[in-house]
Coordinates of C-alpha atoms in Angstrom, one line a residue:
N871 CA -8.8 3.3 9.9
L872 CA -10.2 0.4 12.0
A873 CA -12.9 -1.3 10.0
P874 CA -14.4 -4.7 10.1
A875 CA -13.8 -7.2 7.3
P876 CA -16.5 -7.3 4.7
M877 CA -18.4 -10.3 6.1
G878 CA -21.7 -10.8 7.9
A879 CA -20.6 -12.5 11.2
R880 CA -21.0 -10.0 14.0
E881 CA -21.2 -12.7 16.8
R882 CA -17.5 -12.4 17.3
A883 CA -15.2 -9.5 16.9
D884 CA -12.2 -11.6 15.8
V885 CA -13.4 -11.6 12.2
L886 CA -11.2 -8.5 11.6
L887 CA -8.4 -8.5 9.2
P888 CA -5.0 -9.5 10.7
P889 CA -3.1 -6.2 9.6
F890 CA -5.2 -4.3 12.1
E891 CA -4.4 -6.8 14.8
M892 CA -0.7 -6.5 14.0
A893 CA -0.8 -2.7 14.1
V894 CA -2.4 -2.7 17.6
R895 CA -0.9 -5.9 19.2
E896 CA 2.6 -5.7 17.7
G897 CA 3.0 -2.2 16.3
G898 CA 2.3 -0.3 19.5
A899 CA -0.3 2.0 18.0
R900 CA -1.4 4.6 20.6
S901 CA -4.3 6.1 18.7
V902 CA -6.8 4.4 16.4
M903 CA -9.1 6.1 13.9
N904 CA -12.5 4.6 13.0
A905 CA -13.5 4.1 9.4
Y906 CA -16.5 5.8 7.7
T907 CA -18.0 2.5 6.6
D908 CA -20.9 0.5 8.1
T909 CA -21.0 -3.3 8.4
D910 CA -24.3 -5.0 8.6
G911 CA -25.8 -1.6 9.0
V912 CA -23.7 -0.5 11.9
P913 CA -21.3 2.4 11.2
A914 CA -17.8 2.0 12.6
A915 CA -18.1 5.2 14.7
A916 CA -21.2 3.7 16.4
D917 CA -20.0 0.2 16.8
E918 CA -19.4 -0.6 20.4
D919 CA -18.5 -4.3 19.6
L920 CA -15.7 -3.0 17.4
L921 CA -14.3 0.0 19.2
T922 CA -14.7 -1.3 22.8
G923 CA -15.4 -5.0 22.6
L924 CA -12.7 -5.9 20.2
L925 CA -10.2 -3.1 20.4
R926 CA -10.1 -2.6 24.1
D927 CA -11.6 -5.6 25.9
T928 CA -10.1 -8.2 23.6
W929 CA -6.9 -6.7 22.2
G930 CA -6.2 -4.7 25.4
F931 CA -5.8 -1.3 23.6
D932 CA -5.7 1.5 26.1
G933 CA -4.9 4.5 23.9
T934 CA -7.3 7.0 22.3
V935 CA -9.9 6.4 19.5
V936 CA -10.2 9.5 17.3
A937 CA -12.9 10.0 14.7
D938 CA -12.1 10.1 11.1
Y939 CA -13.0 13.6 9.9
F940 CA -16.7 14.3 10.2
A941 CA -17.4 10.6 11.1
I942 CA -19.5 11.5 14.1
A943 CA -21.5 14.1 12.2
F944 CA -22.0 11.5 9.5
L945 CA -24.0 9.4 12.0
K946 CA -26.7 12.0 11.4
T947 CA -26.1 13.3 7.9
L948 CA -25.1 10.1 6.0
H949 CA -25.8 7.1 8.1
G950 CA -29.1 8.2 9.5
V951 CA -28.6 6.4 12.9
A952 CA -28.8 9.6 14.9
A953 CA -31.6 12.2 14.9
D954 CA -29.5 15.2 15.9
W955 CA -25.9 16.3 16.8
A956 CA -26.4 15.4 20.4
G957 CA -27.6 11.9 19.4
A958 CA -24.6 11.5 17.2
A959 CA -22.2 12.6 20.0
G960 CA -23.7 10.2 22.5
T961 CA -23.7 7.3 20.1
A962 CA -20.0 7.8 19.3
L963 CA -19.0 8.2 22.9
H964 CA -20.9 5.1 23.9
A965 CA -19.2 3.1 21.1
G966 CA -15.8 4.3 22.3
V967 CA -14.8 7.3 20.3
D968 CA -12.8 9.7 22.5
V969 CA -11.9 12.7 20.2
E970 CA -13.9 14.4 17.5
L971 CA -11.9 15.6 14.4
P972 CA -11.2 17.8 12.6
N973 CA -13.0 20.3 14.8
V974 CA -15.7 20.3 17.5
K975 CA -19.2 20.0 16.1
T976 CA -21.0 17.4 18.1
F977 CA -18.7 17.1 21.1
G978 CA -19.3 20.9 21.9
A979 CA -22.5 22.6 22.8
P980 CA -24.8 19.7 21.6
L981 CA -23.0 17.2 23.8
A982 CA -22.9 19.6 26.8
E983 CA -26.7 20.1 26.6
A984 CA -27.3 16.4 26.2
V985 CA -25.3 15.7 29.3
A986 CA -27.0 18.5 31.3
D987 CA -30.5 17.2 30.5
G988 CA -29.5 13.5 31.1
R989 CA -29.7 12.2 27.5
V990 CA -25.9 11.3 27.6
P991 CA -24.4 9.9 30.8
E992 CA -21.6 12.1 32.2
A993 CA -19.6 8.9 32.8
L994 CA -19.1 8.6 29.0
V995 CA -17.5 12.0 28.9
D996 CA -15.4 11.2 31.9
R997 CA -14.2 8.0 30.3
A998 CA -13.1 9.8 27.1
V999 CA -11.4 12.6 29.0
R1000 CA -9.5 10.2 31.2
R1001 CA -8.1 8.4 28.1
V1002 CA -7.1 11.7 26.5
L1003 CA -5.4 13.0 29.7
A1004 CA -3.7 9.7 30.3
Q1005 CA -2.1 9.9 26.8
K1006 CA -1.0 13.5 27.4
V1007 CA 0.5 12.5 30.7
A1008 CA 2.4 9.7 29.0
L1009 CA 3.7 12.1 26.4
G1010 CA 4.8 14.6 28.9
L1011 CA 2.4 17.2 27.6
L1012 CA 1.1 18.1 31.1
D1013 CA 4.6 18.4 32.7
P1014 CA 5.1 21.8 34.3
D1015 CA 8.2 22.5 32.1
W1016 CA 6.6 21.3 28.8
N1017 CA 6.8 23.8 26.1
P1018 CA 5.0 23.4 22.7
V1019 CA 7.7 25.5 21.0
P1020 CA 10.7 23.3 19.8
A1021 CA 14.0 24.2 21.2
A1022 CA 15.2 25.1 17.7
L1023 CA 12.8 28.0 17.8
D1024 CA 13.9 29.4 21.1
G1025 CA 14.1 33.2 20.9
A1026 CA 12.2 33.4 17.6
D1027 CA 9.0 35.4 17.2
P1028 CA 6.3 32.7 16.5
D1029 CA 4.2 35.4 14.7
D1030 CA 7.0 36.2 12.2
P1031 CA 7.2 33.6 9.4
D1032 CA 10.5 35.0 8.1
A1033 CA 12.1 34.5 11.5
L1034 CA 10.9 30.9 11.7
R1035 CA 11.7 29.8 8.2
G1036 CA 14.8 27.7 7.9
R1037 CA 15.2 27.2 11.7
I1038 CA 14.2 23.5 11.5
D1039 CA 15.3 21.1 8.8
L1040 CA 12.7 18.4 8.3
D1041 CA 14.4 17.1 5.2
G1042 CA 18.0 16.5 6.2
P1043 CA 20.5 14.1 4.5
Q1044 CA 19.4 11.1 6.7
N1045 CA 15.8 11.6 5.7
R1046 CA 16.7 11.9 2.0
A1047 CA 18.8 8.8 2.2
L1048 CA 16.0 6.8 3.8
A1049 CA 13.6 8.1 1.2
R1050 CA 16.0 7.1 -1.6
T1051 CA 16.2 3.5 -0.2
L1052 CA 12.5 3.2 0.2
A1053 CA 11.9 4.5 -3.4
E1054 CA 14.6 2.2 -4.9
E1055 CA 13.1 -0.8 -3.2
A1056 CA 9.6 0.1 -4.2
V1057 CA 9.9 0.7 -8.0
V1058 CA 8.4 -2.3 -9.9
L1059 CA 9.6 -3.5 -13.3
L1060 CA 6.5 -5.0 -14.8
S1061 CA 7.8 -6.0 -18.2
N1062 CA 11.1 -5.8 -20.2
D1063 CA 12.0 -7.1 -23.6
G1064 CA 15.7 -6.4 -22.9
T1065 CA 15.6 -2.7 -23.6
L1066 CA 16.3 -2.0 -20.0
P1067 CA 18.6 -1.1 -18.5
F1068 CA 19.6 1.5 -21.1
E1069 CA 23.1 1.3 -22.4
R1070 CA 24.3 4.8 -23.2
P1071 CA 21.4 6.0 -25.3
R1072 CA 22.3 9.0 -27.5
R1073 CA 18.8 10.4 -27.8
I1074 CA 16.0 10.0 -25.3
A1075 CA 12.5 11.5 -26.1
L1076 CA 11.0 12.2 -22.7
I1077 CA 7.3 12.5 -23.2
G1078 CA 4.1 12.7 -21.1
P1079 CA 2.3 14.8 -18.5
N1080 CA 4.5 13.6 -15.6
A1081 CA 7.8 13.8 -17.4
D1082 CA 8.7 17.2 -16.0
E1083 CA 6.3 17.6 -13.1
P1084 CA 7.9 17.9 -9.6
V1085 CA 4.8 16.9 -7.6
A1086 CA 4.1 13.8 -9.6
V1087 CA 5.9 11.7 -6.9
L1088 CA 3.6 12.9 -4.1
G1089 CA 0.3 11.6 -2.8
C1090 CA -2.7 13.7 -1.8
Y1091 CA -1.8 14.1 1.9
S1092 CA 1.7 15.6 1.1
F1093 CA 1.9 19.2 2.1
P1094 CA 2.2 20.6 -1.5
Q1095 CA -0.8 18.7 -2.7
H1096 CA -2.9 19.0 0.4
I1097 CA -2.3 22.6 1.5
G1098 CA 0.0 24.2 -1.0
V1099 CA -2.5 23.9 -3.9
R1100 CA -4.8 26.3 -2.0
H1101 CA -2.0 28.9 -1.8
P1102 CA -0.7 29.5 -5.4
G1103 CA 2.8 30.9 -5.4
T1104 CA 3.7 29.2 -2.1
P1105 CA 7.1 27.4 -2.5
L1106 CA 7.0 23.6 -2.4
G1107 CA 9.1 23.6 0.7
I1108 CA 11.0 20.5 -0.3
E1109 CA 13.4 19.5 -3.1
L1110 CA 11.4 17.6 -5.7
P1111 CA 13.6 16.9 -8.8
T1112 CA 11.6 16.0 -11.9
L1113 CA 12.3 12.9 -14.0
R1114 CA 13.7 15.3 -16.6
E1115 CA 16.3 16.5 -14.1
T1116 CA 17.3 13.1 -12.7
L1117 CA 17.6 11.6 -16.2
A1118 CA 19.9 14.4 -17.2
A1119 CA 22.1 13.5 -14.2
E1120 CA 21.9 9.8 -14.8
F1121 CA 22.7 10.1 -18.6
P1122 CA 24.9 13.1 -18.9
D1123 CA 26.0 12.3 -22.4
A1124 CA 22.5 11.7 -23.8
E1125 CA 20.4 14.3 -25.7
I1126 CA 17.1 14.5 -23.9
T1127 CA 14.2 16.2 -25.6
V1128 CA 10.9 16.8 -23.8
A1129 CA 7.3 17.0 -24.9
R1130 CA 4.2 16.9 -22.7
G1131 CA 2.0 15.4 -25.4
T1132 CA -1.2 15.8 -23.3
G1133 CA -2.2 16.7 -19.8
I1134 CA -3.2 14.3 -17.0
D1135 CA -6.9 14.6 -17.6
D1136 CA -7.6 17.6 -19.8
G1137 CA -7.8 15.5 -23.0
D1138 CA -5.7 18.1 -24.9
L1139 CA -3.8 16.6 -27.8
C1140 CA -2.4 19.8 -29.2
G1141 CA 1.1 18.6 -28.2
L1142 CA 0.7 15.2 -29.9
R1143 CA 2.4 16.1 -33.1
E1144 CA 5.5 17.4 -31.3
A1145 CA 5.6 14.2 -29.1
V1146 CA 5.5 12.0 -32.2
R1147 CA 8.3 14.1 -33.9
L1148 CA 10.6 13.8 -31.0
A1149 CA 9.9 10.1 -30.5
R1150 CA 10.7 9.4 -34.2
E1151 CA 14.1 11.2 -33.9
A1152 CA 15.1 9.4 -30.7
D1153 CA 16.7 6.0 -29.9
V1154 CA 14.0 5.4 -27.2
A1155 CA 10.8 7.1 -26.2
L1156 CA 10.3 7.3 -22.4
L1157 CA 6.6 7.9 -21.8
V1158 CA 5.7 9.1 -18.3
L1159 CA 2.0 8.8 -17.5
G1160 CA -0.2 8.5 -14.4
D1161 CA -2.0 10.7 -11.9
R1162 CA -2.2 14.0 -10.3
A1163 CA -2.8 13.6 -6.6
G1164 CA -5.5 15.6 -5.0
L1165 CA -8.5 15.6 -2.6
F1166 CA -12.2 15.4 -3.3
G1167 CA -12.0 15.8 -7.1
R1168 CA -9.0 18.1 -7.3
G1169 CA -6.9 15.2 -8.6
T1170 CA -7.3 12.0 -10.5
S1171 CA -6.2 10.0 -7.5
G1172 CA -6.5 10.6 -3.8
E1173 CA -9.2 10.7 -1.1
G1174 CA -12.6 11.5 -2.6
C1175 CA -11.2 11.0 -6.2
D1176 CA -12.9 7.8 -7.3
A1177 CA -12.7 6.4 -10.7
E1178 CA -15.5 5.0 -12.8
S1179 CA -13.0 3.2 -15.0
L1180 CA -9.4 2.0 -14.7
A1181 CA -8.6 3.5 -18.1
L1182 CA -5.8 6.0 -18.0
P1183 CA -7.2 9.5 -17.3
G1184 CA -7.8 12.0 -20.1
A1185 CA -6.1 11.3 -23.4
Q1186 CA -3.1 9.4 -22.0
Q1187 CA -4.1 6.1 -23.6
H1188 CA -4.4 7.9 -27.0
L1189 CA -0.9 9.3 -26.6
L1190 CA 0.5 5.9 -25.5
D1191 CA -1.1 4.1 -28.5
T1192 CA 0.1 6.7 -30.9
L1193 CA 3.7 6.2 -29.8
L1194 CA 3.4 2.5 -29.9
D1195 CA 2.5 2.8 -33.6
L1196 CA 6.0 4.2 -34.2
E1197 CA 9.2 2.1 -34.8
T1198 CA 10.9 3.7 -31.8
P1199 CA 10.9 1.5 -28.7
V1200 CA 8.6 2.9 -26.0
V1201 CA 9.4 2.5 -22.3
T1202 CA 6.3 3.3 -20.2
V1203 CA 6.7 4.7 -16.8
L1204 CA 3.8 5.2 -14.4
L1205 CA 3.7 7.7 -11.5
A1206 CA 0.3 6.9 -10.2
G1207 CA -1.9 6.4 -7.2
R1208 CA -3.7 3.3 -8.6
P1209 CA -3.1 0.6 -11.2
Y1210 CA -4.4 1.3 -14.7
A1211 CA -5.2 -0.8 -17.6
L1212 CA -2.5 -0.1 -20.2
G1213 CA -4.1 -1.7 -23.3
R1214 CA -1.6 -2.6 -26.0
A1215 CA 1.3 -1.5 -23.9
V1216 CA 1.2 -4.8 -21.9
E1217 CA 2.3 -6.6 -25.0
E1218 CA 3.9 -3.9 -27.2
S1219 CA 5.8 -1.6 -24.8
A1220 CA 9.5 -2.4 -24.7
A1221 CA 9.3 -2.1 -20.9
I1222 CA 6.9 -0.9 -18.2
V1223 CA 8.0 0.6 -15.0
Q1224 CA 5.4 1.1 -12.3
S1225 CA 5.7 3.4 -9.2
F1226 CA 3.0 4.4 -6.9
F1227 CA 3.8 8.0 -5.8
P1228 CA 7.3 7.1 -4.7
G1229 CA 8.1 10.2 -2.7
E1230 CA 10.7 12.9 -2.8
E1231 CA 13.5 10.6 -4.1
G1232 CA 11.2 8.8 -6.5
T1233 CA 12.6 10.2 -9.7
H1234 CA 16.2 9.4 -8.7
A1235 CA 15.0 5.8 -8.0
I1236 CA 13.3 5.5 -11.4
A1237 CA 16.3 7.0 -13.2
G1238 CA 18.5 4.4 -11.4
V1239 CA 16.2 1.5 -12.6
L1240 CA 16.3 2.8 -16.2
S1241 CA 20.1 3.0 -16.2
G1242 CA 20.7 -0.2 -14.2
R1243 CA 22.3 1.5 -11.3
V1244 CA 19.4 0.1 -9.3
N1245 CA 18.4 -3.5 -9.8
P1246 CA 14.6 -3.4 -9.4
S1247 CA 13.2 -5.4 -6.5
G1248 CA 9.7 -3.9 -6.0
R1249 CA 6.7 -6.2 -6.1
L1250 CA 3.1 -5.2 -6.9
P1251 CA 0.8 -4.7 -3.8
V1252 CA -2.2 -5.0 -6.2
G1253 CA -2.8 -6.5 -9.6
V1254 CA -2.6 -4.4 -12.7
P1255 CA -5.8 -5.0 -14.6
R1256 CA -6.0 -6.2 -18.2
G1257 CA -9.0 -4.2 -19.0
P1258 CA -10.4 -0.8 -17.8
G1259 CA -13.6 -2.5 -16.5
S1260 CA -11.8 -4.6 -13.9
Q1261 CA -13.0 -2.6 -11.0
P1262 CA -11.2 -3.4 -7.9
G1263 CA -10.1 -6.9 -8.2
T1264 CA -8.0 -8.9 -5.7
Y1265 CA -6.0 -12.0 -5.9
L1266 CA -8.0 -13.1 -2.8
G1267 CA -11.0 -14.1 -4.8
A1268 CA -12.5 -17.6 -4.4
R1269 CA -12.6 -20.0 -7.3
L1270 CA -15.9 -18.5 -8.6
A1271 CA -14.2 -15.1 -8.9
H1272 CA -11.5 -16.4 -11.3
A1273 CA -11.7 -17.1 -15.0
G1274 CA -14.0 -20.0 -15.8
A1275 CA -17.0 -21.2 -17.8
V1276 CA -19.6 -19.5 -15.6
S1277 CA -18.8 -16.1 -17.0
N1278 CA -17.7 -14.6 -20.3
I1279 CA -15.5 -12.1 -18.5
D1280 CA -11.9 -13.0 -17.7
P1281 CA -10.8 -11.1 -14.6
T1282 CA -7.2 -12.3 -14.8
P1283 CA -4.9 -9.3 -14.4
A1284 CA -2.2 -8.3 -16.9
F1285 CA 0.3 -8.4 -14.0
A1286 CA -0.5 -10.3 -10.8
F1287 CA -0.3 -9.4 -7.2
G1288 CA 3.3 -9.8 -6.1
H1289 CA 4.7 -9.5 -9.6
G1290 CA 8.0 -7.8 -10.3
L1291 CA 11.1 -8.4 -12.5
S1292 CA 14.8 -8.1 -11.9
Y1293 CA 17.9 -7.6 -14.0
T1294 CA 19.3 -10.9 -12.7
R1295 CA 17.9 -14.5 -12.5
F1296 CA 17.1 -16.6 -9.5
D1297 CA 16.7 -20.4 -9.2
W1298 CA 14.5 -22.0 -6.5
N1299 CA 15.2 -25.7 -5.8
D1300 CA 15.8 -28.5 -3.3
L1301 CA 12.5 -28.2 -1.5
A1302 CA 12.4 -30.4 1.7
V1303 CA 9.3 -30.9 3.7
E1304 CA 10.7 -31.6 7.2
V1305 CA 7.3 -31.7 9.0
Q1306 CA 4.5 -32.6 6.6
E1307 CA 1.8 -33.5 9.1
A1308 CA 1.0 -31.4 12.1
P1309 CA -1.9 -31.2 14.6
T1310 CA -4.2 -28.2 14.4
D1311 CA -2.2 -26.5 17.1
G1312 CA 1.2 -27.4 15.6
E1313 CA 3.3 -26.2 12.7
F1314 CA 4.9 -27.3 9.5
A1315 CA 8.6 -27.0 8.7
L1316 CA 10.0 -26.7 5.2
A1317 CA 13.3 -25.6 3.6
F1318 CA 14.5 -24.7 0.1
T1319 CA 17.4 -22.9 -1.7
V1320 CA 17.3 -19.7 -3.6
R1321 CA 20.4 -19.0 -5.9
N1322 CA 21.3 -15.9 -7.9
T1323 CA 22.2 -17.5 -11.3
G1324 CA 22.6 -14.1 -13.1
G1325 CA 25.5 -11.8 -13.6
R1326 CA 24.7 -9.1 -11.1
S1327 CA 23.6 -8.7 -7.5
G1328 CA 19.9 -8.6 -6.9
T1329 CA 17.1 -9.2 -4.4
E1330 CA 14.5 -11.9 -4.8
V1331 CA 11.2 -11.5 -2.9
V1332 CA 10.0 -14.9 -1.7
Q1333 CA 6.3 -15.0 -1.1
L1334 CA 4.5 -17.7 0.9
Y1335 CA 0.9 -18.5 0.1
L1336 CA -1.5 -21.0 1.6
H1337 CA -4.1 -22.9 -0.5
D1338 CA -7.0 -24.7 1.3
P1339 CA -8.7 -26.9 -1.2
V1340 CA -11.6 -28.0 1.0
A1341 CA -13.1 -26.0 3.9
S1342 CA -16.5 -25.6 5.6
V1343 CA -16.6 -21.9 4.3
V1344 CA -15.6 -20.8 0.9
Q1345 CA -11.9 -19.8 0.8
P1346 CA -9.8 -17.6 -1.4
V1347 CA -7.8 -19.7 -3.9
Q1348 CA -4.7 -18.6 -1.9
R1349 CA -3.7 -16.2 0.8
L1350 CA -0.3 -14.5 1.3
V1351 CA 0.8 -15.5 4.8
G1352 CA 4.5 -14.4 4.7
Y1353 CA 7.3 -13.1 2.6
T1354 CA 11.0 -12.2 2.8
R1355 CA 13.6 -10.3 0.7
V1356 CA 16.7 -12.4 -0.2
A1357 CA 19.7 -10.3 -1.3
L1358 CA 22.2 -12.3 -3.3
E1359 CA 25.5 -11.6 -5.1
P1360 CA 26.0 -13.4 -8.4
G1361 CA 26.4 -17.2 -7.8
E1362 CA 25.4 -16.8 -4.1
A1363 CA 22.7 -19.0 -2.6
R1364 CA 20.8 -19.1 0.7
R1365 CA 18.9 -21.9 2.3
L1366 CA 15.5 -20.7 3.6
S1367 CA 14.1 -22.5 6.6
V1368 CA 10.3 -21.8 6.9
T1369 CA 8.0 -22.5 9.9
V1370 CA 4.3 -22.2 9.1
P1371 CA 2.0 -22.3 12.2
A1372 CA -1.3 -24.0 11.8
D1373 CA -2.9 -20.8 13.1
L1374 CA -2.2 -19.2 9.7
A1375 CA -4.7 -21.6 8.1
S1376 CA -7.5 -20.3 10.4
F1377 CA -10.5 -18.6 9.0
T1378 CA -13.9 -17.4 10.2
G1379 CA -16.3 -20.3 10.3
R1380 CA -20.0 -20.4 10.0
D1381 CA -20.6 -19.6 13.6
G1382 CA -18.5 -16.4 13.4
R1383 CA -15.6 -17.9 15.3
R1384 CA -12.1 -18.3 13.9
V1385 CA -11.3 -22.0 13.3
V1386 CA -8.4 -24.2 12.2
E1387 CA -9.8 -27.3 10.5
P1388 CA -8.0 -30.6 9.9
G1389 CA -7.4 -31.5 6.3
E1390 CA -4.9 -31.1 3.4
L1391 CA -3.3 -27.8 2.5
E1392 CA -0.8 -26.6 -0.1
V1393 CA 2.1 -24.4 0.9
R1394 CA 3.2 -22.4 -2.2
F1395 CA 6.5 -20.6 -2.4
A1396 CA 6.0 -18.1 -5.2
A1397 CA 7.5 -15.1 -7.1
S1398 CA 3.9 -13.7 -7.4
S1399 CA 0.4 -14.9 -6.8
A1400 CA 0.5 -16.2 -10.4
D1401 CA 4.0 -17.7 -10.3
P1402 CA 4.4 -20.5 -7.8
R1403 CA 7.9 -21.9 -7.9
L1404 CA 7.8 -24.7 -5.3
T1405 CA 4.7 -26.4 -3.8
A1406 CA 4.4 -28.7 -0.9
R1407 CA 1.3 -30.7 0.2
V1408 CA 0.9 -30.9 3.9
A1409 CA -1.9 -32.0 6.3
L1410 CA -3.4 -30.8 9.5
T1411 CA -4.6 -33.6 11.8
G1412 CA -6.7 -34.0 14.9
A1413 CA -9.8 -32.1 16.0
E1414 CA -10.8 -28.7 14.7
R1415 CA -9.6 -25.9 16.9
H1416 CA -11.0 -22.5 17.6
V1417 CA -8.5 -19.7 18.0
D1418 CA -8.7 -16.1 19.1
H1419 CA -6.7 -12.9 19.0
T1420 CA -3.8 -14.6 20.7
R1421 CA -3.2 -16.9 17.7
R1422 CA 0.2 -16.8 15.9
L1423 CA 0.1 -14.2 13.1
H1424 CA 3.5 -14.9 11.4
A1425 CA 5.4 -17.5 9.6
T1426 CA 9.1 -17.7 10.4
I1427 CA 11.6 -17.5 7.5
L1428 CA 15.3 -17.9 8.4
Q1429 CA 18.1 -17.5 5.9
E1430 CA 21.4 -19.3 6.0
P1431 CA 24.2 -18.9 3.4
V1432 CA 25.0 -22.0 1.3
A1433 CA 28.6 -22.9 0.9
P1434 CA 29.9 -22.6 -2.7
A1435 CA 29.8 -25.9 -4.6

């Protein structure tokens, strides 16, 4: 969803966040969906500066703009910038929206009437139609021999579900292998007192509402959670092994006992006593908590499922605290759509494994991390809060947003953005600043070495942050501007050569234009936003320089093997 950054400058469109620029300029996106939000009182679906001025005129996008569901109707019903459906349609068309989704409400009869009586110029309709048709031509959808029925369904009766079922495999071995790789690289080990990886546990108590739940790995727009829940009895349509099943395969010699303990959000504790009994009898208690994905209140996480607090839903924290009171080590596993405050578990859990709806192969990946078959290399894309009142926090806060004497609240997360542990150790050293001063249109050059000093292969995630101590506009304490994964065998080392363009230090100035200012900067190479390993002080020289959408968006990080000593 294309949405402006949350700032007030509307004089220039280049105040947008870089990921949107990358998606359009570098990612080859052919359709863009507007957001529901408004900025400075202008809804995105009605924002000509955004959808035409920036997206098309500046970035050169020539695809289609499609409305987020009901976004055009919302111009009347929620935003109040249109008096009727025709006004909403005309406003959206004028801004640059080409297609109304999910169905035709304003772009149908109301728009036709408005064009007929002259309220909406016919040229706006022609413009949108031309864009849609051009895209269909590019995709071959208007070719004389185009057929919407896939070749795999040739000869089948499209009205006979039984004849269609099984004709197309959307979940073949290659897809599963890719899903496994993605899941294994995404699981984050938040904490570990040495309990993980498990070494031949005899008895595992598998407890929690997501311990034996197949759809616990899926988000709200997956078919089973989006459509299937409306049709009870419909097969999932995809193999979704539960953590119970993958643990049994991962630890075939272990006795695994299972108790739900409580539901996701029902507050029911009638299973608590059984959970405690099994935990006491086990070598380790594996507690699997988190969310149920859904839409508009049908889940604890998903679109339209907002949270007043970042406490675990229902009675899950009570279950967690009860098990922490026992002598049995507790390993906490999260299958969730958002980070939750975990209370005592941050300090008292033997280990914490975080996954964010890891997909169809997610439980295989988690079981692999627990056994050590997979050396975890995932890193947090958000911070994990220390308390349930830490409503959405970000590492991008300015100094005033961090802990200090001006507030009695400490917003420091329990686990910082970018955090994640491994089963091996990495040393970072030999930092060399090869270009320490650069003009505002230049670049810095640095190099350092990362070595695996542990006993097994692993992947370190090197993160590059910029800190700007003095600027004409308040800046975040630091900004992530690059990262790379460094896969190393035991004893292996790589030399990383890093080029940091001055453009990455740019920000939106007081006049709404993006500027690179001269002055000192810190380049921080870090294992997380709270764990800088190497820091270099550099300086930009010369005159301040304004940049636009053609600025450089990436640091370059090259890896070269280091010869054994």
